[in-house]
Amino acid sequence: MTRRTPHAAAIAALAVVTALALAGCSASGAPETAPSVAATASGPAVDGSAPTDSPEPEDEPSIAPTCENIIPKSLVDNFTSVGWTSQEDQFRVGATPLDGGIQCKWGDQSIASDRVQIFGWAPIDDSTAAQAVSDLTAAGWKVEKDSDGTYVTENPDWLNGRGVDGYGLTYLFGDGFVKFADTRQSLLLVDSPRAS
């Protein structure tokens, strides 16, 4: 009997949630709009330092990130099986683009819908990460630190019922990388680029 790691169990659980979300893609409704990542709401200044003691540093990848290689292949297969495709964009933290990164919006690109999933990954150095965290918190984003790194998530007041446990758009700043997803829980699906 194979023993599952907590990370594998979390990915499996997210795959089930994603499959259920995809099953509801045919539902109609007006798309909800989320606040821009470059939102300018004011908030209290907080410590904008990025983590320097992430438990497992990620080396800068030798492979360029793509929408297909920063998330599990099984998830890519689930998306494509229901006709979803990815829309690739440059990774940004607020208005600041990060070289070497990618941001992907998965969904049915043939229709206007809020039923999408967003994933992003980029390499980042400590000083750029610290400045990015500082800029986001000055714009009203919330910061939480734990052993994984520094999470910066959109203000819960902006969510309008979106997100799991009050977490919508979220960045995770780790040792040499930053991840991005439309919910904090979905960050578990994002990893450094892998070979096909």
Coordinates of C-alpha atoms in Angstrom, one line a residue:
M1 CA 0.0 0.0 0.0
T2 CA 1.4 3.4 -1.1
R3 CA 1.5 6.1 1.6
R4 CA 0.6 9.5 0.4
T5 CA 2.5 12.6 1.5
P6 CA 0.5 15.6 2.9
H7 CA 1.5 17.5 -0.2
A8 CA 0.2 14.8 -2.6
A9 CA -3.0 14.6 -0.6
A10 CA -3.5 18.4 -0.8
I11 CA -2.9 18.3 -4.6
A12 CA -5.4 15.4 -4.9
A13 CA -8.0 17.4 -2.9
L14 CA -7.4 20.5 -5.0
A15 CA -7.8 18.4 -8.2
V16 CA -11.2 17.2 -6.9
V17 CA -12.3 20.8 -6.1
T18 CA -11.1 21.9 -9.5
A19 CA -13.0 19.1 -11.2
L20 CA -16.2 20.2 -9.4
A21 CA -15.6 23.8 -10.4
L22 CA -15.1 22.8 -14.0
A23 CA -18.3 20.8 -13.9
G24 CA -20.2 24.0 -13.1
C25 CA -18.7 25.9 -16.0
S26 CA -21.9 25.8 -18.0
A27 CA -23.7 27.8 -15.4
S28 CA -24.7 31.2 -16.4
G29 CA -24.2 34.4 -14.5
A30 CA -22.6 37.8 -14.8
P31 CA -18.9 37.7 -14.4
E32 CA -17.6 39.1 -11.1
T33 CA -14.7 41.5 -11.3
A34 CA -11.9 41.3 -8.9
P35 CA -9.8 44.3 -7.9
S36 CA -6.7 44.8 -9.9
V37 CA -3.5 43.4 -8.6
A38 CA -2.3 47.0 -8.7
A39 CA -5.1 48.1 -6.5
T40 CA -4.5 51.4 -4.8
A41 CA -6.6 51.0 -1.6
S42 CA -4.8 52.5 1.4
G43 CA -3.8 50.4 4.3
P44 CA -1.5 50.5 7.3
A45 CA 2.2 50.2 6.6
V46 CA 3.6 46.8 7.7
D47 CA 6.9 45.1 7.6
G48 CA 7.7 44.6 3.9
S49 CA 10.6 42.2 4.4
A50 CA 10.6 39.0 2.4
P51 CA 11.5 35.7 4.0
T52 CA 15.2 34.6 4.1
D53 CA 14.8 31.3 5.8
S54 CA 12.4 29.3 3.6
P55 CA 12.9 25.6 4.4
E56 CA 13.5 24.3 0.9
P57 CA 15.0 26.9 -1.4
E58 CA 14.1 26.5 -5.1
D59 CA 17.0 26.9 -7.5
E60 CA 16.5 29.1 -10.5
P61 CA 15.2 26.7 -13.1
S62 CA 17.1 25.8 -16.2
I63 CA 13.8 25.5 -18.0
A64 CA 11.6 28.4 -19.0
P65 CA 8.3 28.5 -17.2
T66 CA 5.2 27.7 -19.3
C67 CA 1.5 27.4 -18.4
E68 CA 1.9 23.6 -18.7
N69 CA 5.0 23.1 -16.6
I70 CA 4.3 25.2 -13.4
I71 CA 1.3 23.1 -12.4
P72 CA 0.8 19.3 -12.3
K73 CA 0.4 17.5 -15.6
S74 CA -2.8 15.9 -14.3
L75 CA -4.3 19.3 -13.7
V76 CA -3.4 20.4 -17.3
D77 CA -5.0 17.2 -18.6
N78 CA -8.2 18.0 -16.6
F79 CA -8.3 21.5 -17.9
T80 CA -7.8 20.5 -21.6
S81 CA -10.3 17.6 -21.3
V82 CA -13.1 20.2 -20.7
G83 CA -11.9 22.5 -23.4
W84 CA -10.0 25.0 -21.3
T85 CA -6.9 26.6 -22.6
S86 CA -4.3 29.0 -21.1
Q87 CA -3.7 32.6 -21.7
E88 CA -0.1 33.5 -21.0
D89 CA 1.0 36.9 -19.7
Q90 CA 4.2 38.3 -18.1
F91 CA 4.3 37.8 -14.3
R92 CA 3.7 41.0 -12.4
V93 CA 3.6 42.0 -8.8
G94 CA 1.3 44.9 -8.8
A95 CA 2.5 47.0 -11.8
T96 CA 6.1 45.6 -11.6
P97 CA 6.9 43.0 -14.2
L98 CA 9.4 40.2 -13.2
D99 CA 11.7 38.8 -15.9
G100 CA 11.8 35.1 -16.3
G101 CA 8.3 34.6 -14.9
I102 CA 4.9 33.7 -16.3
Q103 CA 1.3 34.2 -15.3
C104 CA -1.4 32.0 -16.7
K105 CA -5.2 32.3 -16.8
W106 CA -6.9 28.9 -17.5
G107 CA -10.5 28.9 -18.7
D108 CA -12.7 28.7 -21.7
Q109 CA -11.2 31.6 -23.7
S110 CA -14.0 31.6 -26.2
I111 CA -16.5 33.1 -23.8
A112 CA -16.4 36.0 -21.2
S113 CA -16.5 34.3 -17.8
D114 CA -15.2 34.6 -14.3
R115 CA -14.8 30.9 -14.2
V116 CA -11.1 30.8 -14.6
Q117 CA -8.1 29.7 -12.5
I118 CA -4.9 31.8 -12.4
F119 CA -1.4 30.5 -11.6
G120 CA 2.0 32.3 -11.8
W121 CA 5.6 31.7 -11.0
A122 CA 8.8 33.8 -11.2
P123 CA 12.3 33.9 -9.9
I124 CA 12.9 36.9 -7.6
D125 CA 15.8 38.2 -5.6
D126 CA 15.5 39.3 -1.9
S127 CA 15.6 43.1 -2.5
T128 CA 12.9 42.9 -5.2
A129 CA 10.8 40.6 -3.0
A130 CA 11.0 43.0 -0.1
Q131 CA 10.0 46.0 -2.2
A132 CA 7.1 44.0 -3.8
V133 CA 5.8 43.0 -0.3
S134 CA 6.1 46.6 0.8
D135 CA 4.3 47.9 -2.2
L136 CA 1.4 45.4 -1.9
T137 CA 0.9 46.1 1.8
A138 CA 0.9 49.8 1.2
A139 CA -1.9 49.2 -1.3
G140 CA -4.0 47.3 1.4
W141 CA -2.9 43.7 0.8
K142 CA -2.5 41.5 4.0
V143 CA 0.7 39.8 5.0
E144 CA 1.1 36.5 6.9
K145 CA 4.4 34.6 7.4
D146 CA 4.9 30.9 8.1
S147 CA 7.5 28.2 7.4
D148 CA 6.6 28.3 3.7
G149 CA 7.4 31.9 3.3
T150 CA 5.6 35.2 3.2
Y151 CA 2.0 35.2 2.0
V152 CA 0.5 38.4 0.7
T153 CA -3.2 38.3 -0.1
E154 CA -5.8 40.8 -1.3
N155 CA -7.8 42.5 1.3
P156 CA -10.7 40.2 2.4
D157 CA -13.0 43.2 2.0
W158 CA -12.5 43.0 -1.8
L159 CA -13.5 39.4 -2.1
N160 CA -17.3 39.5 -2.4
G161 CA -17.5 35.9 -1.3
R162 CA -14.6 34.6 -3.4
G163 CA -11.7 32.5 -2.0
V164 CA -11.4 29.8 0.5
D165 CA -11.3 30.9 4.1
G166 CA -11.2 34.6 3.0
Y167 CA -8.1 34.2 0.8
G168 CA -8.4 35.4 -2.8
L169 CA -5.6 36.5 -5.0
T170 CA -2.4 35.5 -3.1
Y171 CA 1.4 35.7 -3.6
L172 CA 3.8 33.4 -1.8
F173 CA 7.3 34.8 -1.6
G174 CA 9.9 32.1 -0.9
D175 CA 13.7 31.8 -1.2
G176 CA 14.4 33.0 -4.7
F177 CA 10.9 32.6 -6.1
V178 CA 7.4 34.1 -6.0
K179 CA 4.2 32.1 -6.7
F180 CA 0.8 33.6 -7.5
A181 CA -2.7 32.0 -7.6
D182 CA -6.4 33.2 -7.5
T183 CA -6.7 31.6 -4.0
R184 CA -4.1 30.8 -1.3
Q185 CA -5.1 27.1 -1.4
S186 CA -4.3 27.0 -5.2
L187 CA -0.7 28.0 -4.5
L188 CA -0.2 24.3 -3.5
L189 CA -0.5 23.5 -7.2
V190 CA 2.2 25.9 -8.4
D191 CA 5.8 24.8 -8.5
S192 CA 9.1 25.7 -10.2
P193 CA 9.1 24.8 -13.9
R194 CA 9.6 21.1 -14.6
A195 CA 10.7 19.1 -17.6
S196 CA 7.9 17.5 -19.6

